[in-house]
Coordinates of N, CA and C in Angstrom, one line a residue:
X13 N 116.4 14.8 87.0 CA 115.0 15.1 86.7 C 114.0 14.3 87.4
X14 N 114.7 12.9 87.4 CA 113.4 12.0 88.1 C 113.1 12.6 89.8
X15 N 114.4 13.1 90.2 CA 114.4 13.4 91.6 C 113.4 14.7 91.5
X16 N 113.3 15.6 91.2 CA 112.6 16.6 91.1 C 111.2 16.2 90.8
X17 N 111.0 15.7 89.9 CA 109.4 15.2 90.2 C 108.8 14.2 90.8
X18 N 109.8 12.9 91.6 CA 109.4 12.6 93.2 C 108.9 13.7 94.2
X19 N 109.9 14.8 93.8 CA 110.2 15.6 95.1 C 108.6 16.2 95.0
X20 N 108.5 17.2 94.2 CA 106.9 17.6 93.6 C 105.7 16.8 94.3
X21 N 106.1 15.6 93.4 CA 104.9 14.5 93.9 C 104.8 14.2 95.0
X22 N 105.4 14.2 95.6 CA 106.1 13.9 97.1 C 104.8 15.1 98.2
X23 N 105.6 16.4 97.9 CA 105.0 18.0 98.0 C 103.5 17.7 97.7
X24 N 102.9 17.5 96.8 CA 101.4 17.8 96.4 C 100.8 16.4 97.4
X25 N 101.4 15.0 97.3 CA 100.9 14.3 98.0 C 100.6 14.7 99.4
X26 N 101.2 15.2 100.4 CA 101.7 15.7 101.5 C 100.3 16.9 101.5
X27 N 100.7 17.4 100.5 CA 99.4 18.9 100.7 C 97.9 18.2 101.0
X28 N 97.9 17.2 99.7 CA 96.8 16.8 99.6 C 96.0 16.0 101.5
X29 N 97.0 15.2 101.7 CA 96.4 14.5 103.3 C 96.7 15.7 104.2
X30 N 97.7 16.5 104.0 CA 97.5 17.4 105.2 C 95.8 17.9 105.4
X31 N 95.5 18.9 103.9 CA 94.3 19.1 103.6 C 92.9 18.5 104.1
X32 N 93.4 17.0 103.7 CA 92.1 16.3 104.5 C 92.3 15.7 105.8
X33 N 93.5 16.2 106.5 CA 93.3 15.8 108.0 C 93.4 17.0 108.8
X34 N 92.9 18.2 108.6 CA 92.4 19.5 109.0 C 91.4 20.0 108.5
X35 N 90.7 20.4 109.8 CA 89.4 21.4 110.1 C 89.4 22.2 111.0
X36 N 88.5 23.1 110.9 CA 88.4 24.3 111.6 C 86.9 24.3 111.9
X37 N 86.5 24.6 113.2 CA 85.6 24.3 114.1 C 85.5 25.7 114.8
X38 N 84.2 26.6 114.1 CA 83.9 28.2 114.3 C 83.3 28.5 116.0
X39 N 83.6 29.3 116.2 CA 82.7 29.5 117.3 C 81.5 29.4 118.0
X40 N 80.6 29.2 116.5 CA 79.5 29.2 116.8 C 78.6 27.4 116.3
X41 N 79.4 26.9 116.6 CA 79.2 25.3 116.3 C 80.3 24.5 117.1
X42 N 79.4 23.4 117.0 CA 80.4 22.0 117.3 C 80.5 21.3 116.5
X43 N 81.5 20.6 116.7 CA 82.3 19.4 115.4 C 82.5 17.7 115.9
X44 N 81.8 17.1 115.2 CA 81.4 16.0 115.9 C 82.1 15.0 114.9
X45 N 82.9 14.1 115.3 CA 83.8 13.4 114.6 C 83.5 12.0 114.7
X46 N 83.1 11.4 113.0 CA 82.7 10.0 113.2 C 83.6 9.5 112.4
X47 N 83.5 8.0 112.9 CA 84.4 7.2 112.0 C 83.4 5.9 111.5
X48 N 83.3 5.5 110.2 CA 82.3 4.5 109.8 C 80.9 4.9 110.8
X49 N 80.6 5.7 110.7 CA 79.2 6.0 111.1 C 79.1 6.0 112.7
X50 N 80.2 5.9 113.5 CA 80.3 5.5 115.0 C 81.3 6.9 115.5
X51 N 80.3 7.7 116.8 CA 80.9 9.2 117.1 C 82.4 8.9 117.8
X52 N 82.9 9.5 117.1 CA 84.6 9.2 117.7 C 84.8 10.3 119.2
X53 N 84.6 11.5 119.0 CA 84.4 12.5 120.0 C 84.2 14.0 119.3
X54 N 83.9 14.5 120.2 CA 82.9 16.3 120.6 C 83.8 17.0 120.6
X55 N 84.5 18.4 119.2 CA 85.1 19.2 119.3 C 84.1 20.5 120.1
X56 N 84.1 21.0 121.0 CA 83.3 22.4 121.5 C 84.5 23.2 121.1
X57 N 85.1 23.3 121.5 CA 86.2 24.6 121.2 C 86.7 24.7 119.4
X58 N 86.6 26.7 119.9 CA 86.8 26.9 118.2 C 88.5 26.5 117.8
X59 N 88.9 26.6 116.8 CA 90.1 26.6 116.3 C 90.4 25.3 115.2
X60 N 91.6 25.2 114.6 CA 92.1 24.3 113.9 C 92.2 23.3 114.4
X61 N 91.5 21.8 114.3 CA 91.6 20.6 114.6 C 92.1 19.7 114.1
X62 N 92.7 18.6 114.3 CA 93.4 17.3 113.0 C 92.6 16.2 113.4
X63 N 91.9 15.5 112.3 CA 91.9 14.0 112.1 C 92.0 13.1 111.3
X64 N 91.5 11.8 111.6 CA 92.1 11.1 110.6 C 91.9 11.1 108.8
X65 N 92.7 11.2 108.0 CA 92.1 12.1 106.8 C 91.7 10.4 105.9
X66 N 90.8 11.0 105.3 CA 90.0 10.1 103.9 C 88.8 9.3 105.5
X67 N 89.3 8.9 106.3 CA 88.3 8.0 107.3 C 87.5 8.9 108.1
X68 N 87.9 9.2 108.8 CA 87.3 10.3 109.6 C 85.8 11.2 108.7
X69 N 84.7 11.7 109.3 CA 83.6 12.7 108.8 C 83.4 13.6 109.8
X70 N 83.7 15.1 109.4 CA 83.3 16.1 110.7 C 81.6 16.2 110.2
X71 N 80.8 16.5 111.4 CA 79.7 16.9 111.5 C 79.1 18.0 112.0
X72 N 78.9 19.4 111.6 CA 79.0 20.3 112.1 C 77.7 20.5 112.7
X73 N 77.7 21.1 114.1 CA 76.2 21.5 114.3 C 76.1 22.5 115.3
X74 N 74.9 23.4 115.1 CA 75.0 25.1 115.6 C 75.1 25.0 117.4
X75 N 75.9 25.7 117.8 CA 75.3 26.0 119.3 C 74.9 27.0 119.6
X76 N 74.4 28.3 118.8 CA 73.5 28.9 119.2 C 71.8 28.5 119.0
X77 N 71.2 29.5 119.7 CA 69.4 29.3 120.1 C 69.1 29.0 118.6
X78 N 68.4 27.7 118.1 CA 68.1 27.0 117.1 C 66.2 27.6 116.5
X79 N 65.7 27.9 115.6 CA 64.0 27.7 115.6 C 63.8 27.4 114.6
X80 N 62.4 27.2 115.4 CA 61.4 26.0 114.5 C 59.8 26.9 114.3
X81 N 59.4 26.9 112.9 CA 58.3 27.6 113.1 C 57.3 26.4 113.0
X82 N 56.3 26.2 114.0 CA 55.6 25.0 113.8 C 54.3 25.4 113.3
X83 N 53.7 24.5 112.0 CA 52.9 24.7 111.1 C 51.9 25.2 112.4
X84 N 50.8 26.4 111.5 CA 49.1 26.6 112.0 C 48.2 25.7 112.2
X85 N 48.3 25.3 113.7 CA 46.9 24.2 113.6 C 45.5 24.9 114.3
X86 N 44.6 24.2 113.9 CA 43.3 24.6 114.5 C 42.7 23.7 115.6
X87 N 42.9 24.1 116.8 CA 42.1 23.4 118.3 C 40.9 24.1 119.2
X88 N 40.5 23.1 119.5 CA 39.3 23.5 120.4 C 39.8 24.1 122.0
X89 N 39.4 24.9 122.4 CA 39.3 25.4 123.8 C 38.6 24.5 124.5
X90 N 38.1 25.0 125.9 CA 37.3 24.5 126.5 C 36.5 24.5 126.2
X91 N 35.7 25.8 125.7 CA 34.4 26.2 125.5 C 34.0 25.5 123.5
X92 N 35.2 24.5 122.9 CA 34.8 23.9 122.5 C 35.2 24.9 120.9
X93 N 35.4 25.9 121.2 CA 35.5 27.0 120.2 C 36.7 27.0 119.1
X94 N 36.8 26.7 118.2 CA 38.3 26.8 117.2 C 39.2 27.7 117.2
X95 N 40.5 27.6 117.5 CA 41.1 28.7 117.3 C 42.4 28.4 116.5
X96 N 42.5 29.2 115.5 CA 43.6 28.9 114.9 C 45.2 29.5 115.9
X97 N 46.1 28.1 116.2 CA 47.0 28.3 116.9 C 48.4 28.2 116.1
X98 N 49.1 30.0 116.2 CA 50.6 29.9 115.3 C 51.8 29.6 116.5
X99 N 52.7 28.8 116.1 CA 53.9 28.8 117.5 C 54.6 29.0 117.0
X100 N 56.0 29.0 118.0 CA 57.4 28.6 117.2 C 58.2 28.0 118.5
X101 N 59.1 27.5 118.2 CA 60.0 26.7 119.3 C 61.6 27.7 119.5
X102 N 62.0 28.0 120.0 CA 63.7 27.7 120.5 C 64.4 26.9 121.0
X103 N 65.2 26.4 120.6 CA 65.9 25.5 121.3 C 67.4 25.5 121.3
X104 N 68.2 25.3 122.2 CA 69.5 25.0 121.9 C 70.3 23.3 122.2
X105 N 71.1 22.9 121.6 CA 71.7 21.4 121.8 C 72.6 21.8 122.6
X106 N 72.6 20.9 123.5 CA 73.5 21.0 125.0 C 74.2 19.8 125.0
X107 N 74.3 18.4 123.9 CA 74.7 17.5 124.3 C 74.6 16.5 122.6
X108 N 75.6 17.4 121.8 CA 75.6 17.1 120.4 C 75.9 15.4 120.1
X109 N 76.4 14.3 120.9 CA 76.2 13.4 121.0 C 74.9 12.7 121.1
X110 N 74.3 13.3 121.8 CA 72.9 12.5 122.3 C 71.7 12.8 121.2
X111 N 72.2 14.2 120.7 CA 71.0 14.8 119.7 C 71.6 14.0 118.1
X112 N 72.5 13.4 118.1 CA 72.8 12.7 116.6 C 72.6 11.3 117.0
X113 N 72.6 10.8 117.7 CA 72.2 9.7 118.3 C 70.5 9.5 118.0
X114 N 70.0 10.2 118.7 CA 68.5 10.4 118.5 C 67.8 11.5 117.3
X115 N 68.2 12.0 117.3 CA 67.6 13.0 116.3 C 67.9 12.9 115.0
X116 N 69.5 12.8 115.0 CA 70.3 12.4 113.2 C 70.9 13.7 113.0
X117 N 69.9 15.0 112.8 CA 69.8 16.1 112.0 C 68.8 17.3 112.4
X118 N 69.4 18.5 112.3 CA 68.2 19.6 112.4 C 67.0 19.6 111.8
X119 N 66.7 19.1 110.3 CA 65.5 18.8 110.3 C 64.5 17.7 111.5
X120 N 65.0 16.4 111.7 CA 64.4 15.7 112.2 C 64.3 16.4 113.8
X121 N 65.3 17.3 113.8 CA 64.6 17.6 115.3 C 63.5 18.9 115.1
X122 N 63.4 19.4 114.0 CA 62.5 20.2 113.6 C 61.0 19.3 113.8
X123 N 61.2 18.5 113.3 CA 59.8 17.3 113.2 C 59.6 17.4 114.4
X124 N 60.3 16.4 114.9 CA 60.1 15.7 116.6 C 59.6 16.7 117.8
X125 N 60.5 18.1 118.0 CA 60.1 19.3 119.2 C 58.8 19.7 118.5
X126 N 58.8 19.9 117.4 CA 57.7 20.8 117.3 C 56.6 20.0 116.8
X127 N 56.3 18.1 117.4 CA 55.0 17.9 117.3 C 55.1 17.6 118.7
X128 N 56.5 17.9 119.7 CA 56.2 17.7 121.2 C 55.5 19.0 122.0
X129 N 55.6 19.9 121.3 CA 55.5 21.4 121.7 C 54.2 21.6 121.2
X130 N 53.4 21.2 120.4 CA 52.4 21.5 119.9 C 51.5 20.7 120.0
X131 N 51.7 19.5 121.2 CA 51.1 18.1 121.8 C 50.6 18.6 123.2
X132 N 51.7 20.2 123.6 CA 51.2 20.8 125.1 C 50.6 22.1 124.7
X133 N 50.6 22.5 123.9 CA 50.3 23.7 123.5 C 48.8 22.9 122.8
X134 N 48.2 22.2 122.8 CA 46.8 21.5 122.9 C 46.1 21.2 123.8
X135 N 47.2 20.6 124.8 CA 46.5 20.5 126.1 C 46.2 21.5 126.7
X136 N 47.0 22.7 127.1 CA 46.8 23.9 127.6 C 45.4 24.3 126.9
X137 N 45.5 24.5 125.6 CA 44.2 25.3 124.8 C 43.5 24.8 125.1
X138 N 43.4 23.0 125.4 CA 41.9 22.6 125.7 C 41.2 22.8 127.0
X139 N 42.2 23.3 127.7 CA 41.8 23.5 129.0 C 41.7 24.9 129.9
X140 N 41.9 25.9 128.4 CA 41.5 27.5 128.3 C 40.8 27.9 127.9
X141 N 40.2 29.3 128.4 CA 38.5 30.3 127.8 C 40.0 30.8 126.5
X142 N 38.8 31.4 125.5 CA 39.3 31.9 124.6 C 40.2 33.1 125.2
X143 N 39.5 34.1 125.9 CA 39.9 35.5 126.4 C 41.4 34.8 127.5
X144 N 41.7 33.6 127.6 CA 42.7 33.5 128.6 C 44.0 33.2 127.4
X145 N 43.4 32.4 126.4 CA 44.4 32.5 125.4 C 45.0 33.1 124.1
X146 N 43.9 34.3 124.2 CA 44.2 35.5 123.4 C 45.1 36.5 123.9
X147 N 44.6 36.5 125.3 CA 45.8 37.6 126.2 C 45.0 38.7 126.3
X148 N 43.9 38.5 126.8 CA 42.9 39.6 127.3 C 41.3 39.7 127.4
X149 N 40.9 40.6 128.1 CA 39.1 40.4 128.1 C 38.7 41.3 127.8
X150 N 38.1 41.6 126.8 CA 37.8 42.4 126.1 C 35.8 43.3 126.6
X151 N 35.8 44.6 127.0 CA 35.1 44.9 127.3 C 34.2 46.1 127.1
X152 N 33.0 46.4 126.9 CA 32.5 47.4 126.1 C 31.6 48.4 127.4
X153 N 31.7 49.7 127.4 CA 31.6 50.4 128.0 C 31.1 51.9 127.2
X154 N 30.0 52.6 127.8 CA 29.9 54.1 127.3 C 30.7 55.0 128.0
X155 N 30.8 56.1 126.8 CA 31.8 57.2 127.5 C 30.6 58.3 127.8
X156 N 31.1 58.4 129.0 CA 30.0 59.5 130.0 C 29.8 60.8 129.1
X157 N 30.9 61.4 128.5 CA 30.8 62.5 127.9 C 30.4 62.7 126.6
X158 N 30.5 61.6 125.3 CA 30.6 61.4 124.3 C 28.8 60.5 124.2
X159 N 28.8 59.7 124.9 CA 27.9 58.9 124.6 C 28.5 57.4 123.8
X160 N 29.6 57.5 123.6 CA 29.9 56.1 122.5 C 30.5 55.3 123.0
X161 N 30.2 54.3 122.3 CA 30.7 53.1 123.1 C 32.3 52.4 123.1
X162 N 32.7 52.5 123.9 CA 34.2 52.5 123.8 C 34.8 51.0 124.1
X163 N 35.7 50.2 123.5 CA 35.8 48.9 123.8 C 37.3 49.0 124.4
X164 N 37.5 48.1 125.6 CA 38.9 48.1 126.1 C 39.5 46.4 126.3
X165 N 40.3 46.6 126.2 CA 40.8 45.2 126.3 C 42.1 45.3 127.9
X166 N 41.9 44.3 128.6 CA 42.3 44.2 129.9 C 43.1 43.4 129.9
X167 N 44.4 43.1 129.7 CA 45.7 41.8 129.7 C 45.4 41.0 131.0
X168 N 45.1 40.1 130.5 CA 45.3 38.8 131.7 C 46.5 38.3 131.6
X169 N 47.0 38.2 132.7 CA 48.6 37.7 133.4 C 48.1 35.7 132.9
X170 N 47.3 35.4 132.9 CA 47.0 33.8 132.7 C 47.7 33.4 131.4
X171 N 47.8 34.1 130.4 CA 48.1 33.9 129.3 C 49.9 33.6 129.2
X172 N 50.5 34.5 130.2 CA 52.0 34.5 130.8 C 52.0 32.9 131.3
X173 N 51.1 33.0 132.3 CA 51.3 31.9 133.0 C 51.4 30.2 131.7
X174 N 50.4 30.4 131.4 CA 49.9 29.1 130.3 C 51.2 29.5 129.3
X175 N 51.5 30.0 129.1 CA 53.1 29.7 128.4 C 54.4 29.1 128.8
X176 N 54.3 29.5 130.4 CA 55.1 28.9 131.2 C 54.8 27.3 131.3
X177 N 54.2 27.1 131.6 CA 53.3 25.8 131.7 C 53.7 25.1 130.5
X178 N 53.8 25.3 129.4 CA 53.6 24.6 127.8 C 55.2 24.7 127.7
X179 N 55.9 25.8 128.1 CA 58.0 25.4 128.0 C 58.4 24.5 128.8
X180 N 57.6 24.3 130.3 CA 58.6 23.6 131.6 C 58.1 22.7 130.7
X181 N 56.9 22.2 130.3 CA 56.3 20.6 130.1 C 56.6 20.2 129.3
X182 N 57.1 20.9 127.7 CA 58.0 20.6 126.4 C 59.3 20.3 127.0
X183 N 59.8 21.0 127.7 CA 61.3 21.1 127.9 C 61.5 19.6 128.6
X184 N 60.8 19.3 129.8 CA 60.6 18.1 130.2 C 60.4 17.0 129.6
X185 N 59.8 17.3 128.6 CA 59.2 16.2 127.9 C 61.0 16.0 126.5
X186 N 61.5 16.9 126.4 CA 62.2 16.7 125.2 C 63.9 16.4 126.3
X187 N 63.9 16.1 127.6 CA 64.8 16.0 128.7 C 64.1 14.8 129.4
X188 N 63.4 13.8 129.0 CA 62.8 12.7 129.9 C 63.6 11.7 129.4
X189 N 63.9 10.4 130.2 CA 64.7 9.4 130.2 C 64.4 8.7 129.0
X190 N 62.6 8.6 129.0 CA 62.8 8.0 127.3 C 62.7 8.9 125.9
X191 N 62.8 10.4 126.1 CA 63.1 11.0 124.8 C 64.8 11.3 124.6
X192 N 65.2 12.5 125.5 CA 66.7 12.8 126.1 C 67.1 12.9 124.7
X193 N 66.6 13.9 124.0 CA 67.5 14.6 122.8 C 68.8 14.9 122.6
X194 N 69.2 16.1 124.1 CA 70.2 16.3 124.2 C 69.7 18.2 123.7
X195 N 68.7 18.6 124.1 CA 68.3 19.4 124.0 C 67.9 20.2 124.5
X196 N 67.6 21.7 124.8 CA 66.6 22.2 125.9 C 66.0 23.3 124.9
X197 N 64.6 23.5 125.5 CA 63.4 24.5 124.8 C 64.1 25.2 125.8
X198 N 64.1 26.8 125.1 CA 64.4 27.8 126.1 C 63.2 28.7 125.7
X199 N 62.2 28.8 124.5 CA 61.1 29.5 124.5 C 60.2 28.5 124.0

């Protein structure tokens, strides 16, 4: 009888550490394995992984396109004029070491990109007519036949451009030697 409930005990013991020295690492994440708070290494590939059980902590974090909706602020143009500015960020982690290193966590990189992104998305506005950063010039004209006055709005390509301008210079700025998240803006 004693041997039988060694054996048992034996069995459940065994379940139990197998249990905590397996994980599974989805396809749509990485698994980042610390030991006492120090990164041990970077699972990328999906599937069943083993580590050390009760010591070991997996850290899970997304590899797809990540966003950030960055609060409504109000800036001046050139012309000195207020405009209330809404953004949002994308980004993906390309280098889940460097972004736990520096960042910790998706909140904190929520903080950090989106007061980097909204530091060039100031400068741009301050250095734009309103009609360049609304995305058109709006223009009033009569209609020959009717008599009334018809308003059209014209897309300016500048507004394309000044977006371009505000991702290379975020993206730069969140990939410079002294920030190097481990990140890239892709919008």
């Amino acid at each position: 009888m004693t041997r039988v409930r060694l054996i048992i005990l034996g069995v459940i013991l065994s379940a139990i550490v197998l249990s905590a020295a397996l994980f599974a690492v989805d396809e749509t994440e990485f698994a980042v394995i610390t030991r006492f708070g120090e990164i041990q290494h970077v699972e990328y590939s999906p599937g069943l992984k083993l580590k050390t059980p009760f010591i070991d902590r997996v850290i899970r974090l997304d590899n797809r396109l990540l966003h950030i909706d960055v609060p409504t602020a109000t800036m001046p143009d050139v012309q000195k004029q207020n405009l209330e500015i809404d953004a949002y960020v994308r980004y993906r982690i390309i280098d889940p070491e460097k972004f736990l290193r520096r960042l910790v966590s998706e909140l904190t990189a929520s903080s950090r990109l989106g007061n980097i992104v909204i530091s060039e998305i100031r400068e741009e506005v301050a250095r734009s007519t309103r009609s360049t950063i609304i995305g058109g010039e709006s223009r009033e004209t009569t209609d020959p036949e009717t008599g009334e006055i018809v308003r059209t709005v014209t897309a300016l390509i500048t507004r394309a451009e000044m977006m371009e301008r505000v991702l290379a210079r975020s993206d730069q700025a969140v990939q410079s030697t002294e920030n190097d998240f481990g990140v890239t803006i892709v919008d």
